[in-house]
Coordinates of C-alpha atoms in Angstrom, one line a residue:
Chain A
X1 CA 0.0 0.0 0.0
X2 CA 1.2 3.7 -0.9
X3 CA 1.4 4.5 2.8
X4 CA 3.3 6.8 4.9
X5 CA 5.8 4.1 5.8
X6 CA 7.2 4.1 2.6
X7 CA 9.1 7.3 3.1
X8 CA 12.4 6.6 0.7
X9 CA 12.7 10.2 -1.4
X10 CA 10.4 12.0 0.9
X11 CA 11.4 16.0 1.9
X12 CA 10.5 17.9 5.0
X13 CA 10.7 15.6 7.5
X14 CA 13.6 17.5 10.0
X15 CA 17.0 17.0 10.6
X16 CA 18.2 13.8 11.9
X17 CA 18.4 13.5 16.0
X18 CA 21.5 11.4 17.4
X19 CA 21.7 10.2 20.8
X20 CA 25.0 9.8 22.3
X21 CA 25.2 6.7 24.4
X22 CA 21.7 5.6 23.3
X23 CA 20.7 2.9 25.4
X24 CA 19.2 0.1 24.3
X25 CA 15.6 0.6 25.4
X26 CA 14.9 4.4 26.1
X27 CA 12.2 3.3 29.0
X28 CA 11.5 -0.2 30.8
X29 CA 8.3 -1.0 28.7
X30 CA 10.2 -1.1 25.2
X31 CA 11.6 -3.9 26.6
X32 CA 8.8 -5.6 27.3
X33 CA 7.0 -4.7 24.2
X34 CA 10.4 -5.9 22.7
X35 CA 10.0 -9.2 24.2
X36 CA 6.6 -9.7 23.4
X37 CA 7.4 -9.9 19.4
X38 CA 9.2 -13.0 19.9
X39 CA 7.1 -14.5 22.7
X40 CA 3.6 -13.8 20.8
X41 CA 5.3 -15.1 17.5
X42 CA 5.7 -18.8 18.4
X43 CA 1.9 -18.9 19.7
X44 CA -0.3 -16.4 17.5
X45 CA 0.9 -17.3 14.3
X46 CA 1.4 -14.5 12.6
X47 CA 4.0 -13.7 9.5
X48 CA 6.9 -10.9 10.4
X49 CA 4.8 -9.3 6.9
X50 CA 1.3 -9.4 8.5
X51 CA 3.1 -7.5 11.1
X52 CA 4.4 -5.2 9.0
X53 CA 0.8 -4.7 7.3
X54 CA -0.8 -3.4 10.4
X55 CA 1.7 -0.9 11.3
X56 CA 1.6 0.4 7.8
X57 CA -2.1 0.9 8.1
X58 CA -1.5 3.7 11.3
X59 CA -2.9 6.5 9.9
X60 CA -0.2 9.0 8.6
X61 CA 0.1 11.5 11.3
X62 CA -0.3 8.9 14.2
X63 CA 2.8 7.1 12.7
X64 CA 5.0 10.5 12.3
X65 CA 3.9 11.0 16.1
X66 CA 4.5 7.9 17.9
X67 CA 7.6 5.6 18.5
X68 CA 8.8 2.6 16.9
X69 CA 8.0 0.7 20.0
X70 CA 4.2 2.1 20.0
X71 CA 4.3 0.7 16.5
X72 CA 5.1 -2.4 17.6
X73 CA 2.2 -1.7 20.0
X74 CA -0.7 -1.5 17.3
X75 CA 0.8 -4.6 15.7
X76 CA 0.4 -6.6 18.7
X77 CA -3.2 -5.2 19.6
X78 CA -4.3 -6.2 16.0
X79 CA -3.2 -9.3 15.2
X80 CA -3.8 -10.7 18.8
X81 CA -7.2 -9.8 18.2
X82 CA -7.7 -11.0 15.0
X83 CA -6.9 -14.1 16.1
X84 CA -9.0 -14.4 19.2
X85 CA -6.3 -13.9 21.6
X86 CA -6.6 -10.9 23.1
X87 CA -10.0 -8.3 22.5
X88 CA -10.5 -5.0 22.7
X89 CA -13.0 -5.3 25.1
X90 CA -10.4 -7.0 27.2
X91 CA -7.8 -4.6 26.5
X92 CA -10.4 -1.7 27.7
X93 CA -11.3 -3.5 30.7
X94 CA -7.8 -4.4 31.7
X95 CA -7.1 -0.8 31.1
X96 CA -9.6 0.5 33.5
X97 CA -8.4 -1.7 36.2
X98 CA -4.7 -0.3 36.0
X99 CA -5.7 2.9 35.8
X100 CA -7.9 2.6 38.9
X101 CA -4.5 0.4 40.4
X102 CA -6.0 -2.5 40.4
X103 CA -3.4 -5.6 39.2
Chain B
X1 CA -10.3 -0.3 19.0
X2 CA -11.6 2.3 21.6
X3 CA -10.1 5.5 21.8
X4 CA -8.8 5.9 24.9
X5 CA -6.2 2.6 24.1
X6 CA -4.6 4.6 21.5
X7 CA -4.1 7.7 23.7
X8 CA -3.3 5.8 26.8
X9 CA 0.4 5.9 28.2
X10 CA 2.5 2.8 25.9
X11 CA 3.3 1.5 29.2
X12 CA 0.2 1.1 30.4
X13 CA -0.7 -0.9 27.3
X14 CA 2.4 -2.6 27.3
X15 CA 1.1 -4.1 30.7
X16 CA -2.5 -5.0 29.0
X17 CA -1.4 -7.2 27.0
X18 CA 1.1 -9.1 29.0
X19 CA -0.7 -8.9 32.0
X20 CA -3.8 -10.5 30.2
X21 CA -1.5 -13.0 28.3
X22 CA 0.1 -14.2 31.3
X23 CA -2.9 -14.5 32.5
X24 CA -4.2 -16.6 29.7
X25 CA -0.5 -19.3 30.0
X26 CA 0.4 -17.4 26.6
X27 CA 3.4 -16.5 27.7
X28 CA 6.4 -16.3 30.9
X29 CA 7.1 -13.2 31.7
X30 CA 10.5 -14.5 32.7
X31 CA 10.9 -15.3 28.9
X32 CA 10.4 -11.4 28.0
X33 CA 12.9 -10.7 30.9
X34 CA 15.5 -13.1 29.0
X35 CA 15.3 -11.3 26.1
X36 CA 15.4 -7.9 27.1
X37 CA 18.6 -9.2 29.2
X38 CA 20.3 -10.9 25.9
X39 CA 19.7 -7.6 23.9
X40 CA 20.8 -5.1 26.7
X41 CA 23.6 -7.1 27.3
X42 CA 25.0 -9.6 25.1
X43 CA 24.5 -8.9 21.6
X44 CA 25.3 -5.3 20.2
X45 CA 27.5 -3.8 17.9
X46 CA 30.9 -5.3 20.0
X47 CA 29.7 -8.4 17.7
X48 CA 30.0 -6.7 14.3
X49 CA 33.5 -5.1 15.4
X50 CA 35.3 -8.5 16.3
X51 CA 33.5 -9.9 12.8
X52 CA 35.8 -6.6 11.2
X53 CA 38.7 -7.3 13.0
X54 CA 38.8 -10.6 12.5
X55 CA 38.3 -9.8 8.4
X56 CA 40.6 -7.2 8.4
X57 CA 43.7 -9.4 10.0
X58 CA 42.9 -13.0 8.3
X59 CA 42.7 -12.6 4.1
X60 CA 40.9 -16.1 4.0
X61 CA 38.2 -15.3 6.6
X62 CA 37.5 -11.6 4.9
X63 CA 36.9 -13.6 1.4
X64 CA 34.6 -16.3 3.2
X65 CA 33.0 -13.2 4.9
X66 CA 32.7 -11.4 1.5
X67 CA 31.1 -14.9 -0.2
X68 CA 28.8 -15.9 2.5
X69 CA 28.0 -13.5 5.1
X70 CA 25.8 -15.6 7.1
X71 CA 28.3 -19.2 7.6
X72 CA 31.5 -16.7 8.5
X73 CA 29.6 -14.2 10.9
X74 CA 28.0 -17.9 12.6
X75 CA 31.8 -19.1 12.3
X76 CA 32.2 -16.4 15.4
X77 CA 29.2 -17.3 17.0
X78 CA 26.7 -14.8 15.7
X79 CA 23.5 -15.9 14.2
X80 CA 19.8 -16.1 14.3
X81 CA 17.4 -13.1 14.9
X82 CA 17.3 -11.0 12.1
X83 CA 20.8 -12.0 10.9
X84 CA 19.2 -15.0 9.1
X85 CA 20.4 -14.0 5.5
X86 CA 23.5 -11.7 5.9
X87 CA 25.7 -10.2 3.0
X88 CA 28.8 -8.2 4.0
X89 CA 29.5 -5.1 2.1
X90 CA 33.0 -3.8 1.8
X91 CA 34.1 -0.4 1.7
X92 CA 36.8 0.4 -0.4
X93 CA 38.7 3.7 -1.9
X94 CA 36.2 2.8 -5.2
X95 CA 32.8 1.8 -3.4
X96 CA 31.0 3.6 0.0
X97 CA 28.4 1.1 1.2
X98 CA 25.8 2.6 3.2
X99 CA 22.8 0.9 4.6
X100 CA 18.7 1.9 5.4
X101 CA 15.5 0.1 5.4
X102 CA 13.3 3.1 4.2
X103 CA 9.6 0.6 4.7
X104 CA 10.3 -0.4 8.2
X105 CA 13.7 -0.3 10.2
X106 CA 15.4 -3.9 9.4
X107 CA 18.9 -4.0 11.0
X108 CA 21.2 -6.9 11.5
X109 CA 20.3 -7.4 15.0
X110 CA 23.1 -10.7 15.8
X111 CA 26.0 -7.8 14.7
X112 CA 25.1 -4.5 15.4
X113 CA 22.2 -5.1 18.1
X114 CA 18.6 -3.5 18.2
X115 CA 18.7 0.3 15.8
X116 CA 19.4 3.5 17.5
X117 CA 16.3 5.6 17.2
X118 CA 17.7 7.6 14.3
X119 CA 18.3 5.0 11.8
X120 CA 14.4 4.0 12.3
X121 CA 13.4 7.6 11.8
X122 CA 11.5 9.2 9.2
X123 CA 13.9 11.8 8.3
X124 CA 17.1 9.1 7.7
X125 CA 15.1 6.4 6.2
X126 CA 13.4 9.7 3.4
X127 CA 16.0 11.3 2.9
X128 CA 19.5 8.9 2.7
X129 CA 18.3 7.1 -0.8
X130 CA 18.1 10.5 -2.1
X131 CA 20.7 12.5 -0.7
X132 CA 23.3 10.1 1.0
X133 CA 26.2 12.4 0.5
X134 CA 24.2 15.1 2.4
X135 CA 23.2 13.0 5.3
X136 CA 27.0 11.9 5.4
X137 CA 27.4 15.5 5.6
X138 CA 25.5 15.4 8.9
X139 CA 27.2 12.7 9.9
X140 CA 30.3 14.6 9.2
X141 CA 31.7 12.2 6.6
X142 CA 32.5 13.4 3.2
X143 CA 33.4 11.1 0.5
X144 CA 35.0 11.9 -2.9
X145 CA 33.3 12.7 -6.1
X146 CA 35.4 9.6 -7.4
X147 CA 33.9 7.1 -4.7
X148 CA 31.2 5.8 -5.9
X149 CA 28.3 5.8 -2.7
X150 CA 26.4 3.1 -2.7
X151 CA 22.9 2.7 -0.7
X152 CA 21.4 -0.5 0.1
X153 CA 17.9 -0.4 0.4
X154 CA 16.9 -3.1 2.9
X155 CA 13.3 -3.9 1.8
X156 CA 13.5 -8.1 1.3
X157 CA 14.9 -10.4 4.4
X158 CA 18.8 -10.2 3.6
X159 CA 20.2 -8.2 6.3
X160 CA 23.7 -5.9 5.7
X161 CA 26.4 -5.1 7.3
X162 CA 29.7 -2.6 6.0
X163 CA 33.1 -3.9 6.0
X164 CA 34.9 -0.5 7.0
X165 CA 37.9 0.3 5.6
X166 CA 40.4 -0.6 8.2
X167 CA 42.5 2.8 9.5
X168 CA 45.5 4.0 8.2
X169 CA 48.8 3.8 11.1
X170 CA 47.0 0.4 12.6
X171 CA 49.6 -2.2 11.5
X172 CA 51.5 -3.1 14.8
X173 CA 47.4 -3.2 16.9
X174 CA 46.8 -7.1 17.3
X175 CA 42.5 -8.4 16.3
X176 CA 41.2 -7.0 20.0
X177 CA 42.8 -3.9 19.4
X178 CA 41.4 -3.5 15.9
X179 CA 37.8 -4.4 17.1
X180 CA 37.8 -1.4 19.9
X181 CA 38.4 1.0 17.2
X182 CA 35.5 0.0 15.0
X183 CA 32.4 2.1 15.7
X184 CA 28.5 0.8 14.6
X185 CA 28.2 3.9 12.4
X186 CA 31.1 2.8 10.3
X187 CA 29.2 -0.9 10.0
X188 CA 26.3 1.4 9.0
X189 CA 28.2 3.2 6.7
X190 CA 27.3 6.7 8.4
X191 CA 30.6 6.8 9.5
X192 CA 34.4 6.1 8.7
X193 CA 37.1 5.4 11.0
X194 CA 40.0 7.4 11.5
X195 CA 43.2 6.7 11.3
X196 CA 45.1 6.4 14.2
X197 CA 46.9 8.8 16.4
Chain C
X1 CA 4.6 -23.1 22.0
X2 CA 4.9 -21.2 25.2
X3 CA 8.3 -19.5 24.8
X4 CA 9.8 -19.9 28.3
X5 CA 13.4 -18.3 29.8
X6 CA 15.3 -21.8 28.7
X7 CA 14.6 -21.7 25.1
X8 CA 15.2 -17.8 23.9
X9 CA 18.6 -18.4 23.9
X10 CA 18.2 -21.2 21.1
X11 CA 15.0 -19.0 19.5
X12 CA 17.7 -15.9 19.4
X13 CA 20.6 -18.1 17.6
X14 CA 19.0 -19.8 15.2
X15 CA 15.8 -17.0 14.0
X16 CA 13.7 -17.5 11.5
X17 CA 14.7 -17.8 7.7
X18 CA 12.0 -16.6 5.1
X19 CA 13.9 -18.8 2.6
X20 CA 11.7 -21.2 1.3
X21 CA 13.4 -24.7 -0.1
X22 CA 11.5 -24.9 -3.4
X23 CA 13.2 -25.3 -6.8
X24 CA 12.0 -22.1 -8.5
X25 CA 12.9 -21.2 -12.0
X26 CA 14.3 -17.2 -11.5
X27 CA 12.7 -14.8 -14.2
X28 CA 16.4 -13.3 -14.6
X29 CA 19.9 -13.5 -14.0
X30 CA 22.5 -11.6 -13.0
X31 CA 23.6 -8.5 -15.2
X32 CA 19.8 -8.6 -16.8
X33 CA 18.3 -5.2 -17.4
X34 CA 15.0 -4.8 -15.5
X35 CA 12.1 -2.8 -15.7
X36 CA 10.2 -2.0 -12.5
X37 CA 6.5 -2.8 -12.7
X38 CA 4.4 0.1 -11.9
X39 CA 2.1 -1.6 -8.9
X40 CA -0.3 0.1 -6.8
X41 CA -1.9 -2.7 -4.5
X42 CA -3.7 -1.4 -1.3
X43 CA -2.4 -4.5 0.2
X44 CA 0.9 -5.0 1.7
X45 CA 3.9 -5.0 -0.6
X46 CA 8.3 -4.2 -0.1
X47 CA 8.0 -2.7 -3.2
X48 CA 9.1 1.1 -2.8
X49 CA 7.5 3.9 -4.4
X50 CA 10.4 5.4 -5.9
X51 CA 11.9 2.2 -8.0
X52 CA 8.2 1.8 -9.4
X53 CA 8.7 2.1 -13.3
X54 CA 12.7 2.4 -13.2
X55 CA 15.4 0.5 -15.3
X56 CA 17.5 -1.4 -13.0
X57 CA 20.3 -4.4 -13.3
X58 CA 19.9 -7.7 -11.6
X59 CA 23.4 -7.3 -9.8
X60 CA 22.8 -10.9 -7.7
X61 CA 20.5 -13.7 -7.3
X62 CA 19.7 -13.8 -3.0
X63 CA 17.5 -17.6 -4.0
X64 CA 14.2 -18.7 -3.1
X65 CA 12.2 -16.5 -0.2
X66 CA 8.7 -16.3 0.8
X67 CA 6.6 -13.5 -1.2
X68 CA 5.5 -11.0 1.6
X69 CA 2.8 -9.4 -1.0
X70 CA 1.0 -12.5 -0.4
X71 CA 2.7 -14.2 2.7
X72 CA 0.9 -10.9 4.7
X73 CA -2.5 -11.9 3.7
X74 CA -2.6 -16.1 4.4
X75 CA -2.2 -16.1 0.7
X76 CA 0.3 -18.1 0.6
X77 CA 4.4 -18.1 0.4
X78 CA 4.3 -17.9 -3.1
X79 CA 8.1 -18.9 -3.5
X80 CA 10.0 -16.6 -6.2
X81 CA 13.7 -15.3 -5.9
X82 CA 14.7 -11.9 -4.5
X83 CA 17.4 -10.2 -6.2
X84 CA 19.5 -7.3 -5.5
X85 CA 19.1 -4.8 -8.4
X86 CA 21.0 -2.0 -8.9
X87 CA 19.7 1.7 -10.2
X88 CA 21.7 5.0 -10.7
X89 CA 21.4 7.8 -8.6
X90 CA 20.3 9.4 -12.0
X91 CA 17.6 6.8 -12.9
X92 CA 15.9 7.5 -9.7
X93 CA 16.7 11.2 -8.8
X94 CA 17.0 12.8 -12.3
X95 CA 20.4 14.3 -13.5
X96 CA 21.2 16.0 -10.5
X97 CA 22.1 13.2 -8.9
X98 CA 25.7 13.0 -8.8
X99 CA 26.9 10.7 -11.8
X100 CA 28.9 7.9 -10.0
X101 CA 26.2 6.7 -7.1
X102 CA 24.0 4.2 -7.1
X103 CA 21.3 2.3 -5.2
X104 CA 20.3 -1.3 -4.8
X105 CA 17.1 -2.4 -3.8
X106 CA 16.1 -6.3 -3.3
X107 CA 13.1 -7.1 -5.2
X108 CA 11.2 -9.8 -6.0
X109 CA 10.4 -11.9 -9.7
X110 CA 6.8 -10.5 -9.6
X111 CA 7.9 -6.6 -8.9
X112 CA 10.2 -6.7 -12.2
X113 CA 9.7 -7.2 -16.1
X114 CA 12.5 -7.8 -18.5
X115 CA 14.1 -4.4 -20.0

């Protein structure tokens, strides 16, 4: 799909930011949402390009605006549900509880 | 997918999901922890240097690199993740290799580690197919007009990695030596090492 | 499979290849001039904008992978080789482009027609 991930040749984006000593992950939940690529892959059954797919269908400003990790993010949300594993109503629910500290 | 998911904190929804698959006997937390502990801590760009060094000092194992990338890096121990299909690209006083993956942000993860946060940006991955001198420029490499530059366009499953050009004055330094001086940019190919002092 | 603390290590070192081990006929070999197939699909596909419709050179043949165009969609692997092909800074970025550079791209049998 012509999407906004395909960005080779495109102008106006900014300069390009280095970190010196970049760690590894910037905050403790990258690294889960790391982990969870390889630990949902070997029981959801899902391709690395259906993964792709669902992060290249963010809509165009939401995927200038948010973090490789919180792409990884949507991913996740969608194909777990696809499948069954994980809905949205559980997602919201589950939400609601941590917000209110519950869990 | 309701609003509010989208908006909420990643952290927060980070812990939905493995909260509820835990929950579910989906997955082991302690597996996640694992992982985050191997890439944190085991395999990063130190990998790709002692692959370098090792090609720079031994003429047999440079040519095996240069024919099949994948059997010589594993030959070190490296392999797996995202390093499934490797191809070594030299840099020579002809050729600058220089690497992107302007769809997503593919990286040779068993070499050089997970990708800093500016090679999976949207200004690096736009604008280095177009203008690579000019982001070398920023990266405050300039190659001769002579030189051909090269970008490799990561968008199949073959992962790169640059051969640097080993440093002028380094004769007498012994592989170890070698492998401190080579940086992740220059197995990028956003950077070039200097000779030494 | 539950992935558990003892196996990432083995999971990490040994991945997950999207070569496929089919015998494939390729569609070209290597030093073949290629032309870019102008696609559009709203579906998934590695096939960047900016080599749509451009005259390239099959500069290596990477084997036999799995077709993400379709492998994204349960479609199937639909096995085909991947090749590197080279363009010129020119071919893509018009004669400003400075003369010497080039790109390479790797791109599938079903992205490419004969030149």
């Amino acid at each position: 799909m012509n999407g906004i991930h395909d960005l080779g040749g495109m102008h106006g984006l900014g300069p390009i930011i280095r970190e010196e000593n970049e760690p590894v992950f910037h905050a403790p939940w990258e690294g889960r949402a790391f982990g969870l690529f390889a630990a949902t892959f070997v029981f959801a059954g899902y391709t690395v390009d259906e993964f792709r797919h669902e992060i290249e269908k963010m809509g165009h400003a939401e995927y200038l605006e948010h973090s490789y990790y919180e792409h990884w993010l949507v991913a996740f949300e969608q194909v777990l549900e696809k499948r069954g594993f994980v809905t949205a109503e559980e997602r919201a629910k589950r939400m609601a509880e941590l917000e209110k500290g519950v869990h | 997918m309701p609003t509010h998911a989208k908006e909420a904190d990643p952290a927060l929804r980070v812990k939905v999901l493995e909260s509820i698959l835990t929950e579910k006997g989906l997955i082991d937390p302690k597996a996640l922890d694992a992982l985050v502990d191997t890439f944190e801590h085991k395999i990063g760009p130190r990998n790709g240097a002692r692959v370098v060094a090792k090609a720079w000092v031994d003429p047999a194992y440079r040519q095996r690199l240069l024919t099949d990338g994948t059997a010589a890096i594993k030959e070190l121990g490296y392999s797996g993740l995202q390093g499934e299909d490797m191809v070594v690209l030299e840099n020579t006083d002809e050729v600058h290799n220089m690497v992107v993956c302007t769809l997503c942000s593919c990286y040779p993860w068993p070499t050089l580690g997970l990708p800093p946060v500016w090679y999976k940006s949207a200004p690096y991955r736009a604008r280095v197919v177009a203008d690579p001198r000019g982001v070398l420029a920023e990266f405050g490499v300039t190659i001769p007009e002579t030189t051909e530059v090269r970008v490799w366009d990561t968008t199949a499953e073959l992962r790169y990695l640059v051969l640097p050009k080993r440093p002028e004055g380094t004769d007498g330094l012994s592989e170890e030596q070698l492998a401190a001086l080579v940086t992740r940019d220059s197995m990028i190919g956003v950077g070039v090492l200097a000779a030494a002092a | 499979m539950l992935l558990t603390p003892e196996i990432v290590p083995g999971l990490v070192a040994a991945g997950a290849s999207a070569r496929v081990a089919a015998s494939v006929a390729p569609r070209f070999r290597v030093g073949d001039r290629v032309i870019v197939r102008n696609l559009n699909p709203t579906t998934h596909t590695r096939l960047p904008r900016y080599v749509r419709g451009r005259f390239g050179v099959i500069e290596k043949d990477y084997g036999v992978f799995a077709f993400p165009d379709t492998h994204a969609h349960g479609l199937g692997e639909k096995p085909q080789h991947c090749y590197s092909v080279r363009f010129t800074a020119r071919e893509l970025w018009g004669p400003a482009a400075p003369e010497r550079d080039t790109l390479l791209a790797d791109l599938f049998d079903d992205y490419m027609d004969p030149a």
